[in-house]
């Protein structure tokens, strides 16, 4: 099964979900591109060589840039390395960057493309569940700094995204499950059918190896979550209003990542973050007990964490004040007023925040 989701922004592009898509990804390279920078992580060296051969077969010149895996690759130093490769290889405005890897790699590749010559084309080949449903779609690019995650970045939409689910067969189960946190988020904020599928298919989704049925379920969930994001991004590319709903669970989740120096998987941190804002919504009188319990049930069923150590509130609060959604000194959270109905909560009473933290503390 191949699904195509169009992200209908001012410069529309397609996100394709299916198997064996690398040849099609190469065929989608912009006409006129002579050189192609393939930014990839070290574990994907063999697949990058495969992609290099496919690019060479079209008469173009591929250049490989291997970068550190995960968040270690999202630094100014690594971006500068990529810029040096582009400069030494004489890349022009008609050339293109390809990002092949997890969310950190696609974020980095997009940022490098956005900043080289004030913007060159980027084609994304996400290889993890998280990257497919979140990082590679929507045009957000960025790198981390010592002050926080994604504080330096740019909006730079890809010309195409190719979600080749063959990569998921060798993805460690823990990384697959961590990516499902973002899928579940899409169910809580808009497509509630996602939640029903996850609840019914949890054993298949968390199995050590993916059989054919599990692959089909996963592909449907990925396509559904991408549609959620595509609809939101088409209405609000630069996060001026609606797009903020995609940050459900992220303010607290990013604070965990920062406090843990990015040693937590993003999906694990967002999982706790979703339970935190569910508890916050309950305390604010917006969400009933059953909806909060459903958060815990779905996430723990997948093996995701729903608690965090109880002695780090001051550090987390400081980190949340650096969040991109904060305005001045006012914290802003996306909460639910019923499942599928996200709203914004601005400047909540500190007692509510402390109460929500107590509810997720261990």
CSV table of C-alpha atoms in Angstrom, one decimal:
chain,number,residue,atom,x,y,z
A,1,UNK,CA,0.0,0.0,0.0
A,2,UNK,CA,1.2,3.5,-0.9
A,3,UNK,CA,-0.4,6.6,0.5
A,4,UNK,CA,0.2,10.1,-0.7
A,5,UNK,CA,-0.7,13.1,1.5
A,6,UNK,CA,-0.4,16.6,0.0
A,7,UNK,CA,0.7,19.4,2.3
A,8,UNK,CA,-1.3,22.2,0.7
A,9,UNK,CA,0.8,25.2,1.7
A,10,UNK,CA,1.8,28.1,-0.7
A,11,UNK,CA,4.3,25.7,-2.2
A,12,UNK,CA,2.5,22.3,-2.0
A,13,UNK,CA,4.4,19.1,-1.7
A,14,UNK,CA,3.6,15.4,-1.3
A,15,UNK,CA,4.5,13.1,1.5
A,16,UNK,CA,4.5,9.5,0.3
A,17,UNK,CA,4.2,6.5,2.6
A,18,UNK,CA,5.1,3.1,1.2
A,19,UNK,CA,7.9,0.6,0.6
A,20,UNK,CA,10.9,0.6,-1.7
A,21,UNK,CA,10.7,4.3,-2.3
A,22,UNK,CA,14.4,5.3,-2.7
A,23,UNK,CA,14.3,5.2,-6.6
A,24,UNK,CA,11.2,7.4,-6.6
A,25,UNK,CA,12.8,9.8,-4.1
A,26,UNK,CA,15.7,10.2,-6.5
A,27,UNK,CA,13.3,10.7,-9.4
A,28,UNK,CA,11.7,13.5,-7.4
A,29,UNK,CA,14.8,15.6,-7.3
A,30,UNK,CA,14.2,19.1,-8.6
A,31,UNK,CA,14.9,19.5,-12.3
A,32,UNK,CA,18.1,21.3,-12.9
A,33,UNK,CA,19.8,20.0,-9.8
A,34,UNK,CA,23.4,18.9,-10.6
A,35,UNK,CA,24.8,18.3,-7.2
A,36,UNK,CA,23.0,16.5,-4.3
A,37,UNK,CA,24.2,16.6,-0.7
A,38,UNK,CA,23.1,13.5,1.2
A,39,UNK,CA,23.1,14.2,4.9
A,40,UNK,CA,22.9,10.9,6.8
A,41,UNK,CA,23.7,9.4,10.2
A,42,UNK,CA,26.5,6.8,10.6
A,43,UNK,CA,24.2,3.8,11.1
A,44,UNK,CA,22.8,4.5,7.6
A,45,UNK,CA,26.1,4.4,5.8
A,46,UNK,CA,25.2,1.4,3.6
A,47,UNK,CA,21.8,2.9,2.6
A,48,UNK,CA,23.5,6.2,1.9
A,49,UNK,CA,25.9,4.4,-0.5
A,50,UNK,CA,22.8,2.9,-2.1
A,51,UNK,CA,21.2,6.3,-2.5
A,52,UNK,CA,24.5,7.6,-3.9
A,53,UNK,CA,24.5,5.0,-6.7
A,54,UNK,CA,20.9,5.8,-7.6
A,55,UNK,CA,21.8,9.5,-7.8
A,56,UNK,CA,24.8,8.8,-10.0
A,57,UNK,CA,22.7,6.8,-12.4
A,58,UNK,CA,20.7,10.0,-13.1
A,59,UNK,CA,23.9,11.8,-14.1
A,60,UNK,CA,24.0,14.0,-11.0
A,61,UNK,CA,26.9,14.3,-8.6
A,62,UNK,CA,26.2,13.0,-5.1
A,63,UNK,CA,28.2,14.2,-2.1
A,64,UNK,CA,27.8,12.3,1.2
A,65,UNK,CA,27.9,14.1,4.6
A,66,UNK,CA,27.9,11.7,7.5
A,67,UNK,CA,26.8,13.3,10.8
A,68,UNK,CA,26.5,12.1,14.4
A,69,UNK,CA,23.4,10.1,15.2
A,70,UNK,CA,20.4,11.6,17.2
A,71,UNK,CA,20.6,14.9,19.0
A,72,UNK,CA,24.4,15.0,18.9
A,73,UNK,CA,24.1,15.8,15.2
A,74,UNK,CA,21.9,18.9,15.8
A,75,UNK,CA,24.6,21.4,16.7
A,76,UNK,CA,26.0,24.5,15.2
A,77,UNK,CA,29.3,22.7,14.7
A,78,UNK,CA,27.7,19.9,12.7
A,79,UNK,CA,25.8,22.5,10.6
A,80,UNK,CA,29.0,24.3,9.9
A,81,UNK,CA,30.6,21.0,8.8
A,82,UNK,CA,27.8,20.6,6.3
A,83,UNK,CA,28.2,24.2,5.1
A,84,UNK,CA,31.9,23.5,4.5
A,85,UNK,CA,31.0,20.5,2.4
A,86,UNK,CA,28.6,22.5,0.4
A,87,UNK,CA,31.1,25.3,-0.2
A,88,UNK,CA,34.0,23.0,-1.1
A,89,UNK,CA,31.7,21.1,-3.5
A,90,UNK,CA,30.6,24.3,-5.3
A,91,UNK,CA,26.8,23.9,-4.5
A,92,UNK,CA,24.7,26.5,-6.2
A,93,UNK,CA,21.1,27.6,-5.7
A,94,UNK,CA,19.8,25.0,-8.2
A,95,UNK,CA,21.3,22.1,-6.3
A,96,UNK,CA,19.6,20.2,-3.5
A,97,UNK,CA,20.1,18.7,0.0
A,98,UNK,CA,18.6,15.3,0.9
A,99,UNK,CA,18.2,14.3,4.6
A,100,UNK,CA,18.2,10.6,5.3
A,101,UNK,CA,17.8,9.6,8.9
A,102,UNK,CA,15.8,10.2,12.0
A,103,UNK,CA,14.2,13.4,13.1
A,104,UNK,CA,17.5,15.0,14.2
A,105,UNK,CA,19.0,14.4,10.7
A,106,UNK,CA,16.0,15.8,8.9
A,107,UNK,CA,15.9,18.8,11.2
A,108,UNK,CA,19.6,19.4,10.5
A,109,UNK,CA,19.4,18.8,6.7
A,110,UNK,CA,16.4,21.2,6.5
A,111,UNK,CA,18.3,23.9,8.4
A,112,UNK,CA,21.4,23.5,6.3
A,113,UNK,CA,19.3,23.8,3.2
A,114,UNK,CA,17.4,26.8,4.5
A,115,UNK,CA,20.6,28.7,5.3
A,116,UNK,CA,22.8,27.8,2.3
A,117,UNK,CA,22.6,30.6,-0.2
A,118,UNK,CA,19.5,31.8,1.7
A,119,UNK,CA,17.7,28.6,0.8
A,120,UNK,CA,18.1,25.6,-1.5
A,121,UNK,CA,15.7,22.7,-2.1
A,122,UNK,CA,15.6,19.9,0.4
A,123,UNK,CA,14.1,16.4,-0.1
A,124,UNK,CA,13.5,14.4,3.1
A,125,UNK,CA,13.8,10.6,3.5
A,126,UNK,CA,12.8,10.0,7.2
A,127,UNK,CA,13.8,6.6,8.5
A,128,UNK,CA,12.1,6.4,11.9
A,129,UNK,CA,8.5,6.6,12.9
A,130,UNK,CA,9.1,9.9,14.7
A,131,UNK,CA,10.8,11.5,11.7
A,132,UNK,CA,8.0,10.3,9.3
A,133,UNK,CA,5.1,11.6,11.3
A,134,UNK,CA,6.7,14.7,12.7
A,135,UNK,CA,10.1,16.0,12.0
A,136,UNK,CA,10.3,15.6,8.2
A,137,UNK,CA,6.8,17.1,7.6
A,138,UNK,CA,5.8,20.7,8.1
A,139,UNK,CA,8.9,22.8,7.2
A,140,UNK,CA,10.3,23.3,10.7
A,141,UNK,CA,14.1,23.0,10.8
A,142,UNK,CA,16.5,23.7,13.5
A,143,UNK,CA,19.5,22.9,15.7
A,144,UNK,CA,19.9,22.8,19.5
A,145,UNK,CA,22.0,25.1,21.7
A,146,UNK,CA,23.2,24.9,25.2
A,147,UNK,CA,20.2,27.0,26.2
A,148,UNK,CA,17.5,24.7,24.8
A,149,UNK,CA,16.1,22.6,21.9
A,150,UNK,CA,15.3,24.0,18.5
A,151,UNK,CA,15.9,27.6,19.6
A,152,UNK,CA,17.8,28.3,16.3
A,153,UNK,CA,16.0,27.4,13.2
A,154,UNK,CA,14.0,28.4,10.2
A,155,UNK,CA,10.8,27.5,8.4
A,156,UNK,CA,11.9,25.8,5.2
A,157,UNK,CA,9.5,23.4,3.5
A,158,UNK,CA,10.8,20.3,1.6
A,159,UNK,CA,10.0,19.8,-2.0
A,160,UNK,CA,9.1,16.2,-1.2
A,161,UNK,CA,9.1,13.7,1.7
A,162,UNK,CA,9.5,9.9,1.1
A,163,UNK,CA,8.5,7.7,4.1
A,164,UNK,CA,10.0,4.4,3.1
A,165,UNK,CA,8.6,2.0,5.7
A,166,UNK,CA,11.1,-0.7,4.8
A,167,UNK,CA,13.5,1.2,7.1
A,168,UNK,CA,11.1,0.5,10.0
A,169,UNK,CA,11.8,-3.3,9.8
A,170,UNK,CA,15.2,-2.8,11.3
A,171,UNK,CA,14.3,0.0,13.6
A,172,UNK,CA,14.8,-1.0,17.3
A,173,UNK,CA,11.5,-1.7,19.0
A,174,UNK,CA,12.2,1.0,21.6
A,175,UNK,CA,12.7,3.7,18.9
A,176,UNK,CA,9.5,2.5,17.1
A,177,UNK,CA,7.5,2.8,20.3
A,178,UNK,CA,9.0,6.2,21.1
A,179,UNK,CA,7.8,7.4,17.7
A,180,UNK,CA,4.3,6.2,18.4
A,181,UNK,CA,4.0,8.8,21.1
A,182,UNK,CA,3.7,11.4,18.3
A,183,UNK,CA,1.2,9.3,16.6
A,184,UNK,CA,-0.9,9.0,19.7
A,185,UNK,CA,-0.6,12.8,20.1
A,186,UNK,CA,-2.3,13.2,16.7
A,187,UNK,CA,-5.2,11.0,18.1
A,188,UNK,CA,-5.7,13.1,21.2
A,189,UNK,CA,-5.7,16.5,19.3
A,190,UNK,CA,-7.7,15.6,16.2
A,191,UNK,CA,-8.0,12.1,14.6
A,192,UNK,CA,-9.5,10.1,17.4
A,193,UNK,CA,-9.6,7.0,15.1
A,194,UNK,CA,-5.8,6.8,15.8
A,195,UNK,CA,-6.5,6.1,19.4
A,196,UNK,CA,-9.0,3.3,18.6
A,197,UNK,CA,-6.5,1.7,16.3
A,198,UNK,CA,-3.7,1.9,18.8
A,199,UNK,CA,-5.9,0.5,21.6
A,200,UNK,CA,-6.9,-2.5,19.4
A,201,UNK,CA,-3.5,-3.2,17.9
A,202,UNK,CA,-1.1,-2.5,20.7
A,203,UNK,CA,0.3,-6.1,20.8
A,204,UNK,CA,1.2,-5.9,17.1
A,205,UNK,CA,2.7,-2.5,17.4
A,206,UNK,CA,5.0,-3.3,20.3
A,207,UNK,CA,6.1,-6.8,19.1
A,208,UNK,CA,9.9,-7.2,18.8
A,209,UNK,CA,9.6,-7.8,15.1
A,210,UNK,CA,7.0,-6.4,12.7
A,211,UNK,CA,5.0,-9.0,10.7
A,212,UNK,CA,2.9,-8.1,7.7
A,213,UNK,CA,-0.2,-7.2,9.7
A,214,UNK,CA,1.8,-4.9,12.0
A,215,UNK,CA,3.4,-3.2,9.0
A,216,UNK,CA,0.0,-2.5,7.5
A,217,UNK,CA,-1.3,-1.1,10.8
A,218,UNK,CA,1.8,1.0,11.3
A,219,UNK,CA,1.6,2.4,7.7
A,220,UNK,CA,-2.1,3.4,8.3
A,221,UNK,CA,-1.2,5.1,11.6
A,222,UNK,CA,1.7,7.0,10.0
A,223,UNK,CA,-0.5,8.2,7.1
A,224,UNK,CA,-3.2,9.3,9.5
A,225,UNK,CA,-0.8,11.2,11.7
A,226,UNK,CA,0.8,12.9,8.6
A,227,UNK,CA,-2.7,13.9,7.4
A,228,UNK,CA,-3.3,15.6,10.8
A,229,UNK,CA,-0.1,17.5,10.5
A,230,UNK,CA,-0.7,18.4,6.9
A,231,UNK,CA,-4.1,19.8,7.6
A,232,UNK,CA,-2.8,22.0,10.4
A,233,UNK,CA,0.4,23.1,8.6
A,234,UNK,CA,-1.6,24.1,5.5
A,235,UNK,CA,-3.8,26.4,7.7
A,236,UNK,CA,-0.9,27.8,9.7
A,237,UNK,CA,2.6,27.2,8.4
A,238,UNK,CA,4.5,29.5,10.8
A,239,UNK,CA,2.7,28.7,14.1
A,240,UNK,CA,0.8,31.9,14.5
A,241,UNK,CA,-2.3,30.2,15.9
A,242,UNK,CA,-3.6,26.8,14.9
A,243,UNK,CA,-0.2,25.0,14.5
A,244,UNK,CA,0.4,25.4,18.3
A,245,UNK,CA,-1.9,22.4,18.8
A,246,UNK,CA,0.9,20.2,17.4
A,247,UNK,CA,2.9,21.0,20.5
A,248,UNK,CA,0.5,19.0,22.8
A,249,UNK,CA,2.7,17.6,25.5
A,250,UNK,CA,5.8,19.3,24.1
A,251,UNK,CA,6.4,22.2,26.5
A,252,UNK,CA,6.9,19.8,29.5
A,253,UNK,CA,8.4,17.2,27.2
A,254,UNK,CA,11.1,19.6,25.9
A,255,UNK,CA,11.8,20.6,29.5
A,256,UNK,CA,12.5,17.0,30.3
A,257,UNK,CA,14.8,16.6,27.3
A,258,UNK,CA,16.7,19.7,28.3
A,259,UNK,CA,17.0,18.7,32.0
A,260,UNK,CA,18.1,15.2,31.0
A,261,UNK,CA,20.7,16.7,28.5
A,262,UNK,CA,18.8,14.9,25.7
A,263,UNK,CA,19.4,11.4,27.1
A,264,UNK,CA,15.7,10.7,27.0
A,265,UNK,CA,14.1,9.8,23.7
A,266,UNK,CA,11.8,12.6,22.4
A,267,UNK,CA,8.8,10.3,22.3
A,268,UNK,CA,9.3,9.2,25.9
A,269,UNK,CA,9.5,12.8,27.1
A,270,UNK,CA,6.4,13.8,25.1
A,271,UNK,CA,4.6,10.9,26.6
A,272,UNK,CA,5.1,12.2,30.1
A,273,UNK,CA,4.4,15.7,28.8
A,274,UNK,CA,1.0,14.6,27.5
A,275,UNK,CA,0.0,13.2,30.9
A,276,UNK,CA,1.2,16.4,32.5
A,277,UNK,CA,-1.0,18.6,30.4
A,278,UNK,CA,-3.9,16.1,30.8
A,279,UNK,CA,-3.6,16.5,34.5
A,280,UNK,CA,-3.3,20.2,34.1
A,281,UNK,CA,-6.5,20.3,32.1
A,282,UNK,CA,-8.3,18.2,34.7
A,283,UNK,CA,-7.2,20.6,37.5
A,284,UNK,CA,-8.4,23.5,35.3
A,285,UNK,CA,-11.8,21.9,34.9
A,286,UNK,CA,-11.4,21.2,31.2
A,287,UNK,CA,-10.9,17.4,31.1
A,288,UNK,CA,-12.7,14.6,32.8
A,289,UNK,CA,-11.2,11.7,34.7
A,290,UNK,CA,-11.9,9.2,31.9
A,291,UNK,CA,-10.0,11.2,29.4
A,292,UNK,CA,-7.0,11.5,31.7
A,293,UNK,CA,-7.1,7.8,32.5
A,294,UNK,CA,-7.2,7.1,28.7
A,295,UNK,CA,-3.9,8.9,28.3
A,296,UNK,CA,-2.2,6.7,30.9
A,297,UNK,CA,-3.8,3.5,29.6
A,298,UNK,CA,-2.8,4.0,26.0
A,299,UNK,CA,0.8,5.2,26.7
A,300,UNK,CA,1.6,2.6,29.4
A,301,UNK,CA,0.1,-0.1,27.1
A,302,UNK,CA,2.8,0.9,24.5
A,303,UNK,CA,5.5,0.8,27.2
A,304,UNK,CA,6.0,4.6,27.3
A,305,UNK,CA,6.7,6.4,30.6
A,306,UNK,CA,4.0,8.5,32.3
A,307,UNK,CA,5.9,9.7,35.3
A,308,UNK,CA,9.1,11.7,36.1
A,309,UNK,CA,11.3,12.1,39.2
A,310,UNK,CA,9.6,14.4,41.8
A,311,UNK,CA,12.5,16.5,42.9
A,312,UNK,CA,13.3,18.4,39.6
A,313,UNK,CA,10.4,20.9,39.4
A,314,UNK,CA,12.5,24.0,39.7
A,315,UNK,CA,14.8,22.9,36.8
A,316,UNK,CA,11.8,21.9,34.7
A,317,UNK,CA,10.0,25.2,35.3
A,318,UNK,CA,13.2,27.1,34.3
A,319,UNK,CA,13.4,25.1,31.1
A,320,UNK,CA,9.7,25.6,30.2
A,321,UNK,CA,10.2,29.4,30.5
A,322,UNK,CA,12.6,29.1,27.6
A,323,UNK,CA,10.0,27.4,25.5
A,324,UNK,CA,9.2,29.0,22.1
A,325,UNK,CA,5.5,29.3,23.0
A,326,UNK,CA,6.3,31.4,26.1
A,327,UNK,CA,5.4,35.1,25.6
A,328,UNK,CA,7.4,37.3,28.0
A,329,UNK,CA,7.1,35.6,31.4
A,330,UNK,CA,3.8,33.9,30.5
A,331,UNK,CA,3.8,30.2,30.1
A,332,UNK,CA,1.4,28.8,27.4
A,333,UNK,CA,0.2,25.2,27.2
A,334,UNK,CA,-1.9,23.3,24.7
A,335,UNK,CA,-4.5,21.4,26.7
A,336,UNK,CA,-7.6,19.4,25.8
A,337,UNK,CA,-11.2,20.5,26.4
A,338,UNK,CA,-12.3,17.0,25.6
A,339,UNK,CA,-10.4,14.5,23.4
A,340,UNK,CA,-10.0,15.9,19.9
A,341,UNK,CA,-10.6,19.5,21.1
A,342,UNK,CA,-7.3,21.2,21.9
A,343,UNK,CA,-7.3,24.7,23.4
A,344,UNK,CA,-4.6,27.1,24.7
A,345,UNK,CA,-4.1,27.7,28.4
A,346,UNK,CA,-2.1,30.9,29.1
A,347,UNK,CA,-0.5,31.8,32.4
A,348,UNK,CA,-2.0,29.0,34.5
A,349,UNK,CA,-2.0,29.4,38.3
A,350,UNK,CA,1.4,28.2,39.7
A,351,UNK,CA,-0.6,25.9,42.0
A,352,UNK,CA,-2.2,24.2,39.1
A,353,UNK,CA,1.2,23.6,37.5
A,354,UNK,CA,2.6,22.2,40.8
A,355,UNK,CA,-0.5,20.0,41.1
A,356,UNK,CA,-0.1,18.6,37.6
A,357,UNK,CA,3.6,17.9,38.4
A,358,UNK,CA,2.7,16.1,41.6
A,359,UNK,CA,0.3,13.9,39.6
A,360,UNK,CA,3.2,12.7,37.3
A,361,UNK,CA,5.9,12.6,39.9
A,362,UNK,CA,7.3,9.3,41.2
